[in-house]
Amino acid sequence: MSEQESLKSSSARNRGGVQRVEGKLRASVERGDYYEAHQMYRTLFFRYMSLSKHAEARELMYNGALLFFSYNQQNSAADLSMLVLESLEKSGAKVDDETLEHLAKLFSLMDPNSPERVAFVSRAIKWSSGGSGKLGHPKLHQLLALTLWKEQNYSESRYHFLHSSDGEGCAQMLVEYSSARGFHGEVDMFVAQAVLQFLCLKNKTSALVVFTTYTQKHPSIEKGPPFGQPLLNFLWFLLLAVDGGKLTVFTVLCEQYQPSLKRDPMYNEYLDRIGQLFFGVPPKQSSSYGGLLGNLLNSLMGSGEEEEGEEAQEDSSPIELD
């Protein structure tokens, strides 16, 4: 038997062993012996890990978590979900789409109000960064954003969309968010925040897509440009100016639209940063932003600054961006 055939045979035997074990555990759960089954899952996990059978351990825990979720055993399911992450962390597994989809699936089944869900998503995002120090893998953020959108948790959904590069999905969520929770006079402010934050993350493409999609699909916005709302016209001109990179255009634009920009004190903070990133504006004398505004900007710009050689933010928990 060749070495390749031997490996295939070994893999088939391992898979058969896992399936037999899963069958016994499933029977325990179906009988209602939840505690006994949970403890057996944990015992098998640590046994597989000690033998460096990381993939088998992970598969067993993932399927076990899904089984417990199907019986509404949230605590046991959440515990096995954390073991899935532990196997990923300790094995040095590479980030791939299938694994990200599995993590997002587990997240979607967790009780939205449980502390375990917060801990799970924080660790999942950290692992998905692949040790780069960035704020997690864009694909994972996109999947998390979609789940939170379905739960109508618009604020946290927006946070994850910002780090997903999915401008179109973000725009569609914001249309629903604005229509469901916003005042008629705020339709322009919902997209303004997203466009400016995407630009602070140096993501021009998503900034343009979120603006275009939102203004085309929002029922309260007449077709433009130009638009009936001055703030939307400002954003349109800003996106054109970012491509040109001319400081004089940027300066005049900000001066002309100050009445609209004063509607939210954060706008000028974002524009200070955008001026530095795209138009060569030197930082202010006070080298760092302070207080709440500083924390917000630092969290937003973690991945962008890391590209410039600065230390990235390690805290990737969802934050309120209202």
mmCIF file of C-alpha atoms in Angstrom:
data_model
loop_
_atom_site.group_PDB
_atom_site.id
_atom_site.type_symbol
_atom_site.label_atom_id
_atom_site.label_comp_id
_atom_site.label_asym_id
_atom_site.label_seq_id
_atom_site.Cartn_x
_atom_site.Cartn_y
_atom_site.Cartn_z
ATOM 1 C CA MET A 1 0.000 0.000 0.000
ATOM 2 C CA SER A 2 1.383 3.404 -0.963
ATOM 3 C CA GLU A 3 1.828 6.227 1.583
ATOM 4 C CA GLN A 4 -1.052 8.176 0.026
ATOM 5 C CA GLU A 5 -3.378 5.178 0.202
ATOM 6 C CA SER A 6 -2.329 4.608 3.809
ATOM 7 C CA LEU A 7 -3.216 8.202 4.713
ATOM 8 C CA LYS A 8 -6.615 7.894 3.029
ATOM 9 C CA SER A 9 -7.306 4.645 4.866
ATOM 10 C CA SER A 10 -6.310 6.215 8.188
ATOM 11 C CA SER A 11 -8.530 9.233 7.539
ATOM 12 C CA ALA A 12 -11.484 6.983 6.687
ATOM 13 C CA ARG A 13 -10.986 4.994 9.917
ATOM 14 C CA ASN A 14 -10.831 8.213 11.963
ATOM 15 C CA ARG A 15 -13.992 9.518 10.305
ATOM 16 C CA GLY A 16 -15.753 6.233 10.970
ATOM 17 C CA GLY A 17 -14.691 6.418 14.617
ATOM 18 C CA VAL A 18 -16.013 9.942 14.979
ATOM 19 C CA GLN A 19 -19.337 8.945 13.409
ATOM 20 C CA ARG A 20 -19.751 6.008 15.799
ATOM 21 C CA VAL A 21 -19.030 8.237 18.808
ATOM 22 C CA GLU A 22 -21.419 10.881 17.515
ATOM 23 C CA GLY A 23 -24.152 8.285 17.163
ATOM 24 C CA LYS A 24 -23.850 7.297 20.840
ATOM 25 C CA LEU A 25 -23.790 10.919 21.971
ATOM 26 C CA ARG A 26 -26.795 11.814 19.850
ATOM 27 C CA ALA A 27 -28.721 8.942 21.422
ATOM 28 C CA SER A 28 -27.912 10.320 24.895
ATOM 29 C CA VAL A 29 -29.138 13.770 23.960
ATOM 30 C CA GLU A 30 -32.316 12.375 22.392
ATOM 31 C CA ARG A 31 -33.004 10.514 25.666
ATOM 32 C CA GLY A 32 -32.713 13.812 27.526
ATOM 33 C CA ASP A 33 -29.426 12.916 29.243
ATOM 34 C CA TYR A 34 -28.046 16.384 28.485
ATOM 35 C CA TYR A 35 -25.573 16.678 31.348
ATOM 36 C CA GLU A 36 -24.090 13.232 30.735
ATOM 37 C CA ALA A 37 -23.768 13.889 27.011
ATOM 38 C CA HIS A 38 -22.194 17.303 27.588
ATOM 39 C CA GLN A 39 -19.556 15.876 29.904
ATOM 40 C CA MET A 40 -18.779 13.104 27.421
ATOM 41 C CA TYR A 41 -18.316 15.667 24.640
ATOM 42 C CA ARG A 42 -15.841 17.561 26.823
ATOM 43 C CA THR A 43 -13.939 14.394 27.733
ATOM 44 C CA LEU A 44 -13.642 13.390 24.090
ATOM 45 C CA PHE A 45 -12.563 16.886 23.096
ATOM 46 C CA PHE A 46 -9.590 16.906 25.447
ATOM 47 C CA ARG A 47 -8.704 13.326 24.482
ATOM 48 C CA TYR A 48 -8.651 14.200 20.768
ATOM 49 C CA MET A 49 -6.690 17.387 21.435
ATOM 50 C CA SER A 50 -4.075 15.487 23.472
ATOM 51 C CA LEU A 51 -3.617 13.204 20.451
ATOM 52 C CA SER A 52 -3.330 16.253 18.137
ATOM 53 C CA LYS A 53 -6.521 15.225 16.348
ATOM 54 C CA HIS A 54 -7.585 18.844 16.109
ATOM 55 C CA ALA A 55 -9.855 18.529 13.085
ATOM 56 C CA GLU A 56 -11.726 15.577 14.605
ATOM 57 C CA ALA A 57 -12.118 17.445 17.897
ATOM 58 C CA ARG A 58 -13.424 20.520 16.120
ATOM 59 C CA GLU A 59 -15.896 18.584 13.975
ATOM 60 C CA LEU A 60 -17.215 16.713 16.998
ATOM 61 C CA MET A 61 -17.709 19.919 18.995
ATOM 62 C CA TYR A 62 -19.347 21.760 16.095
ATOM 63 C CA ASN A 63 -21.868 19.008 15.438
ATOM 64 C CA GLY A 64 -22.444 18.613 19.171
ATOM 65 C CA ALA A 65 -23.143 22.309 19.561
ATOM 66 C CA LEU A 66 -25.671 22.196 16.709
ATOM 67 C CA LEU A 67 -27.329 19.196 18.371
ATOM 68 C CA PHE A 68 -27.613 20.952 21.734
ATOM 69 C CA PHE A 69 -28.940 24.108 20.054
ATOM 70 C CA SER A 70 -31.653 22.007 18.361
ATOM 71 C CA TYR A 71 -32.776 20.891 21.846
ATOM 72 C CA ASN A 72 -32.574 24.460 23.206
ATOM 73 C CA GLN A 73 -29.705 23.540 25.531
ATOM 74 C CA GLN A 74 -28.073 26.948 25.225
ATOM 75 C CA ASN A 75 -25.432 26.600 27.949
ATOM 76 C CA SER A 76 -24.104 23.256 26.719
ATOM 77 C CA ALA A 77 -24.191 24.437 23.107
ATOM 78 C CA ALA A 78 -22.324 27.640 23.952
ATOM 79 C CA ASP A 79 -19.684 25.696 25.875
ATOM 80 C CA LEU A 80 -19.017 23.364 22.929
ATOM 81 C CA SER A 81 -18.927 26.398 20.633
ATOM 82 C CA MET A 82 -16.125 27.837 22.741
ATOM 83 C CA LEU A 83 -14.281 24.527 22.431
ATOM 84 C CA VAL A 84 -14.531 24.830 18.644
ATOM 85 C CA LEU A 85 -12.659 28.131 18.988
ATOM 86 C CA GLU A 86 -10.153 26.569 21.386
ATOM 87 C CA SER A 87 -9.307 23.903 18.823
ATOM 88 C CA LEU A 88 -8.802 26.580 16.166
ATOM 89 C CA GLU A 89 -6.569 28.657 18.431
ATOM 90 C CA LYS A 90 -4.411 25.785 19.660
ATOM 91 C CA SER A 91 -4.034 24.009 16.317
ATOM 92 C CA GLY A 92 -3.010 27.112 14.386
ATOM 93 C CA ALA A 93 -5.721 26.339 11.828
ATOM 94 C CA LYS A 94 -5.798 28.578 8.781
ATOM 95 C CA VAL A 95 -8.746 30.879 8.183
ATOM 96 C CA ASP A 96 -11.046 29.616 5.430
ATOM 97 C CA ASP A 97 -14.616 30.332 4.305
ATOM 98 C CA GLU A 98 -16.072 27.085 5.628
ATOM 99 C CA THR A 99 -14.732 27.663 9.125
ATOM 100 C CA LEU A 100 -15.930 31.277 9.128
ATOM 101 C CA GLU A 101 -19.392 30.101 8.068
ATOM 102 C CA HIS A 102 -19.407 27.542 10.889
ATOM 103 C CA LEU A 103 -18.492 30.205 13.447
ATOM 104 C CA ALA A 104 -21.183 32.528 12.118
ATOM 105 C CA LYS A 105 -23.719 29.683 12.282
ATOM 106 C CA LEU A 106 -22.934 29.066 15.951
ATOM 107 C CA PHE A 107 -23.172 32.805 16.647
ATOM 108 C CA SER A 108 -26.586 32.987 14.960
ATOM 109 C CA LEU A 109 -27.967 30.207 17.174
ATOM 110 C CA MET A 110 -26.804 31.704 20.483
ATOM 111 C CA ASP A 111 -29.144 33.652 22.713
ATOM 112 C CA PRO A 112 -28.621 37.287 21.632
ATOM 113 C CA ASN A 113 -28.651 38.418 25.277
ATOM 114 C CA SER A 114 -26.233 35.832 26.642
ATOM 115 C CA PRO A 115 -22.776 36.814 27.934
ATOM 116 C CA GLU A 116 -21.426 33.685 26.223
ATOM 117 C CA ARG A 117 -22.294 35.183 22.855
ATOM 118 C CA VAL A 118 -20.259 38.309 23.582
ATOM 119 C CA ALA A 119 -17.265 36.214 24.646
ATOM 120 C CA PHE A 120 -17.648 33.935 21.619
ATOM 121 C CA VAL A 121 -17.753 36.712 19.019
ATOM 122 C CA SER A 122 -14.794 38.512 20.579
ATOM 123 C CA ARG A 123 -12.614 35.376 20.413
ATOM 124 C CA ALA A 124 -13.876 34.449 16.950
ATOM 125 C CA ILE A 125 -12.982 37.869 15.546
ATOM 126 C CA LYS A 126 -9.552 37.765 17.170
ATOM 127 C CA TRP A 127 -8.838 34.306 15.730
ATOM 128 C CA SER A 128 -10.084 35.312 12.274
ATOM 129 C CA SER A 129 -7.547 38.134 12.113
ATOM 130 C CA GLY A 130 -4.882 35.439 11.657
ATOM 131 C CA GLY A 131 -2.542 37.185 14.076
ATOM 132 C CA SER A 132 -2.341 40.292 11.880
ATOM 133 C CA GLY A 133 -3.626 42.563 14.624
ATOM 134 C CA LYS A 134 -6.420 43.803 12.366
ATOM 135 C CA LEU A 135 -10.028 43.901 13.454
ATOM 136 C CA GLY A 136 -11.051 40.481 12.187
ATOM 137 C CA HIS A 137 -11.694 38.866 8.803
ATOM 138 C CA PRO A 138 -14.075 40.836 6.515
ATOM 139 C CA LYS A 139 -16.030 37.684 5.625
ATOM 140 C CA LEU A 140 -16.736 36.915 9.279
ATOM 141 C CA HIS A 141 -17.793 40.510 9.910
ATOM 142 C CA GLN A 142 -20.174 40.304 6.946
ATOM 143 C CA LEU A 143 -21.785 37.100 8.232
ATOM 144 C CA LEU A 144 -22.130 38.546 11.739
ATOM 145 C CA ALA A 145 -23.639 41.727 10.323
ATOM 146 C CA LEU A 146 -26.263 39.742 8.403
ATOM 147 C CA THR A 147 -27.289 37.817 11.533
ATOM 148 C CA LEU A 148 -27.560 40.991 13.615
ATOM 149 C CA TRP A 149 -29.550 42.662 10.839
ATOM 150 C CA LYS A 150 -32.074 39.799 10.894
ATOM 151 C CA GLU A 151 -32.341 40.310 14.661
ATOM 152 C CA GLN A 152 -32.950 44.043 14.023
ATOM 153 C CA ASN A 153 -29.867 44.869 16.072
ATOM 154 C CA TYR A 154 -29.041 47.601 13.591
ATOM 155 C CA SER A 155 -26.345 49.384 15.567
ATOM 156 C CA GLU A 156 -24.109 46.346 16.012
ATOM 157 C CA SER A 157 -24.924 45.174 12.503
ATOM 158 C CA ARG A 158 -23.587 48.496 11.204
ATOM 159 C CA TYR A 159 -20.361 48.074 13.188
ATOM 160 C CA HIS A 160 -19.686 44.707 11.547
ATOM 161 C CA PHE A 161 -20.680 45.919 8.084
ATOM 162 C CA LEU A 162 -18.073 48.688 8.428
ATOM 163 C CA HIS A 163 -15.374 46.042 8.803
ATOM 164 C CA SER A 164 -16.796 43.717 6.151
ATOM 165 C CA SER A 165 -16.280 45.781 2.974
ATOM 166 C CA ASP A 166 -19.886 44.937 2.042
ATOM 167 C CA GLY A 167 -21.076 48.412 1.132
ATOM 168 C CA GLU A 168 -24.202 47.180 -0.636
ATOM 169 C CA GLY A 169 -25.382 45.066 2.299
ATOM 170 C CA CYS A 170 -24.617 47.923 4.674
ATOM 171 C CA ALA A 171 -26.697 50.323 2.574
ATOM 172 C CA GLN A 172 -29.685 47.987 2.434
ATOM 173 C CA MET A 173 -29.549 47.511 6.201
ATOM 174 C CA LEU A 174 -29.341 51.299 6.711
ATOM 175 C CA VAL A 175 -32.402 51.863 4.508
ATOM 176 C CA GLU A 176 -34.362 49.494 6.760
ATOM 177 C CA TYR A 177 -32.824 51.021 9.916
ATOM 178 C CA SER A 178 -33.708 54.552 8.828
ATOM 179 C CA SER A 179 -37.234 53.594 7.819
ATOM 180 C CA ALA A 180 -37.910 51.635 11.019
ATOM 181 C CA ARG A 181 -36.198 53.773 13.684
ATOM 182 C CA GLY A 182 -35.277 57.161 12.220
ATOM 183 C CA PHE A 183 -37.103 60.450 11.720
ATOM 184 C CA HIS A 184 -37.915 61.583 8.197
ATOM 185 C CA GLY A 185 -35.493 64.495 8.512
ATOM 186 C CA GLU A 186 -32.603 62.152 9.368
ATOM 187 C CA VAL A 187 -32.549 60.018 6.219
ATOM 188 C CA ASP A 188 -29.355 61.732 5.054
ATOM 189 C CA MET A 189 -27.612 61.353 8.424
ATOM 190 C CA PHE A 190 -27.830 57.558 8.438
ATOM 191 C CA VAL A 191 -25.736 57.247 5.274
ATOM 192 C CA ALA A 192 -23.477 60.201 6.109
ATOM 193 C CA GLN A 193 -22.141 58.447 9.178
ATOM 194 C CA ALA A 194 -21.434 55.257 7.235
ATOM 195 C CA VAL A 195 -19.712 57.043 4.327
ATOM 196 C CA LEU A 196 -17.461 59.061 6.626
ATOM 197 C CA GLN A 197 -16.590 56.019 8.742
ATOM 198 C CA PHE A 198 -15.736 53.922 5.680
ATOM 199 C CA LEU A 199 -13.433 56.732 4.527
ATOM 200 C CA CYS A 200 -11.799 56.834 7.970
ATOM 201 C CA LEU A 201 -11.032 53.164 7.387
ATOM 202 C CA LYS A 202 -9.491 54.091 4.003
ATOM 203 C CA ASN A 203 -12.176 52.104 2.210
ATOM 204 C CA LYS A 204 -13.163 54.383 -0.681
ATOM 205 C CA THR A 205 -14.870 51.621 -2.637
ATOM 206 C CA SER A 206 -17.326 50.684 0.100
ATOM 207 C CA ALA A 207 -17.945 54.353 0.906
ATOM 208 C CA LEU A 208 -19.041 54.932 -2.688
ATOM 209 C CA VAL A 209 -21.129 51.752 -2.853
ATOM 210 C CA VAL A 210 -22.967 52.460 0.410
ATOM 211 C CA PHE A 211 -23.729 56.016 -0.735
ATOM 212 C CA THR A 212 -24.913 55.017 -4.209
ATOM 213 C CA THR A 213 -27.015 52.070 -3.062
ATOM 214 C CA TYR A 214 -28.600 53.933 -0.148
ATOM 215 C CA THR A 215 -29.573 56.998 -2.172
ATOM 216 C CA GLN A 216 -30.991 54.837 -4.957
ATOM 217 C CA LYS A 217 -33.028 52.534 -2.715
ATOM 218 C CA HIS A 218 -34.270 54.788 0.092
ATOM 219 C CA PRO A 219 -37.949 55.570 -0.566
ATOM 220 C CA SER A 220 -37.655 59.063 0.955
ATOM 221 C CA ILE A 221 -34.757 60.204 -1.247
ATOM 222 C CA GLU A 222 -35.529 61.608 -4.678
ATOM 223 C CA LYS A 223 -33.246 60.544 -7.493
ATOM 224 C CA GLY A 224 -30.030 62.523 -7.725
ATOM 225 C CA PRO A 225 -27.479 63.973 -7.812
ATOM 226 C CA PRO A 226 -28.143 66.717 -7.109
ATOM 227 C CA PHE A 227 -30.255 65.821 -4.084
ATOM 228 C CA GLY A 228 -32.809 67.754 -2.111
ATOM 229 C CA GLN A 229 -30.709 67.277 1.062
ATOM 230 C CA PRO A 230 -27.517 69.414 1.180
ATOM 231 C CA LEU A 231 -25.709 66.800 3.263
ATOM 232 C CA LEU A 232 -26.124 64.229 0.489
ATOM 233 C CA ASN A 233 -24.717 66.701 -2.025
ATOM 234 C CA PHE A 234 -21.744 67.221 0.273
ATOM 235 C CA LEU A 235 -21.095 63.479 0.414
ATOM 236 C CA TRP A 236 -21.337 63.215 -3.361
ATOM 237 C CA PHE A 237 -18.793 66.012 -3.831
ATOM 238 C CA LEU A 238 -16.564 64.552 -1.099
ATOM 239 C CA LEU A 239 -16.403 61.155 -2.802
ATOM 240 C CA LEU A 240 -15.386 62.881 -6.042
ATOM 241 C CA ALA A 241 -12.796 64.991 -4.204
ATOM 242 C CA VAL A 242 -11.245 61.967 -2.493
ATOM 243 C CA ASP A 243 -10.352 60.566 -5.910
ATOM 244 C CA GLY A 244 -8.765 63.864 -6.952
ATOM 245 C CA GLY A 245 -6.879 64.441 -3.713
ATOM 246 C CA LYS A 246 -6.823 68.263 -4.085
ATOM 247 C CA LEU A 247 -6.651 69.969 -0.694
ATOM 248 C CA THR A 248 -8.178 73.233 -1.938
ATOM 249 C CA VAL A 249 -11.278 71.422 -3.177
ATOM 250 C CA PHE A 250 -11.630 69.586 0.134
ATOM 251 C CA THR A 251 -11.186 72.795 2.155
ATOM 252 C CA VAL A 252 -13.735 74.806 0.161
ATOM 253 C CA LEU A 253 -16.179 71.898 0.281
ATOM 254 C CA CYS A 254 -16.015 71.655 4.078
ATOM 255 C CA GLU A 255 -16.397 75.430 4.450
ATOM 256 C CA GLN A 256 -19.389 75.678 2.114
ATOM 257 C CA TYR A 257 -21.299 72.885 3.835
ATOM 258 C CA GLN A 258 -20.596 73.828 7.483
ATOM 259 C CA PRO A 259 -24.313 74.353 8.275
ATOM 260 C CA SER A 260 -25.008 70.735 7.295
ATOM 261 C CA LEU A 261 -21.853 69.414 8.977
ATOM 262 C CA LYS A 262 -22.789 71.063 12.287
ATOM 263 C CA ARG A 263 -25.796 68.746 12.584
ATOM 264 C CA ASP A 264 -23.538 66.117 14.156
ATOM 265 C CA PRO A 265 -20.370 67.081 16.091
ATOM 266 C CA MET A 266 -18.671 63.880 14.930
ATOM 267 C CA TYR A 267 -18.700 64.915 11.251
ATOM 268 C CA ASN A 268 -15.841 67.376 11.572
ATOM 269 C CA GLU A 269 -13.855 64.867 13.646
ATOM 270 C CA TYR A 270 -14.203 62.327 10.860
ATOM 271 C CA LEU A 271 -13.334 64.953 8.243
ATOM 272 C CA ASP A 272 -10.145 65.891 10.122
ATOM 273 C CA ARG A 273 -9.037 62.294 9.774
ATOM 274 C CA ILE A 274 -10.170 62.068 6.143
ATOM 275 C CA GLY A 275 -8.172 65.216 5.417
ATOM 276 C CA GLN A 276 -5.059 63.541 6.795
ATOM 277 C CA LEU A 277 -5.606 60.285 4.908
ATOM 278 C CA PHE A 278 -6.517 61.598 1.466
ATOM 279 C CA PHE A 279 -5.490 65.265 1.223
ATOM 280 C CA GLY A 280 -2.205 65.517 3.107
ATOM 281 C CA VAL A 281 -3.582 67.627 5.947
ATOM 282 C CA PRO A 282 -1.121 67.554 8.875
ATOM 283 C CA PRO A 283 -2.440 66.265 12.221
ATOM 284 C CA LYS A 284 -3.611 68.857 14.722
ATOM 285 C CA GLN A 285 -1.180 70.084 17.371
ATOM 286 C CA SER A 286 -2.880 67.880 19.927
ATOM 287 C CA SER A 287 -1.473 64.660 18.534
ATOM 288 C CA SER A 288 -4.306 62.421 19.671
ATOM 289 C CA TYR A 289 -8.031 62.788 20.036
ATOM 290 C CA GLY A 290 -9.260 62.663 23.608
ATOM 291 C CA GLY A 291 -12.233 61.346 25.524
ATOM 292 C CA LEU A 292 -15.165 59.542 24.007
ATOM 293 C CA LEU A 293 -14.557 60.902 20.507
ATOM 294 C CA GLY A 294 -10.987 59.655 20.611
ATOM 295 C CA ASN A 295 -12.014 56.187 21.706
ATOM 296 C CA LEU A 296 -14.546 56.021 18.895
ATOM 297 C CA LEU A 297 -12.096 57.145 16.232
ATOM 298 C CA ASN A 298 -9.333 54.873 17.499
ATOM 299 C CA SER A 299 -11.681 51.884 17.376
ATOM 300 C CA LEU A 300 -12.800 52.758 13.869
ATOM 301 C CA MET A 301 -9.317 53.350 12.526
ATOM 302 C CA GLY A 302 -7.528 50.404 14.073
ATOM 303 C CA SER A 303 -7.094 48.451 10.846
ATOM 304 C CA GLY A 304 -6.209 51.492 8.767
ATOM 305 C CA GLU A 305 -3.479 52.710 11.082
ATOM 306 C CA GLU A 306 -1.949 49.276 11.297
ATOM 307 C CA GLU A 307 -1.179 49.537 7.595
ATOM 308 C CA GLU A 308 0.798 52.681 8.330
ATOM 309 C CA GLY A 309 3.008 50.882 10.812
ATOM 310 C CA GLU A 310 1.205 52.005 13.916
ATOM 311 C CA GLU A 311 0.071 49.550 16.546
ATOM 312 C CA ALA A 312 -3.428 48.254 15.837
ATOM 313 C CA GLN A 313 -6.203 48.207 18.369
ATOM 314 C CA GLU A 314 -6.600 44.792 19.967
ATOM 315 C CA ASP A 315 -10.106 45.318 21.332
ATOM 316 C CA SER A 316 -12.482 44.219 18.594
ATOM 317 C CA SER A 317 -15.714 44.111 20.605
ATOM 318 C CA PRO A 318 -18.798 45.535 18.942
ATOM 319 C CA ILE A 319 -19.350 49.158 19.955
ATOM 320 C CA GLU A 320 -22.192 51.612 19.682
ATOM 321 C CA LEU A 321 -21.525 54.069 16.894
ATOM 322 C CA ASP A 322 -24.583 56.287 17.347
#
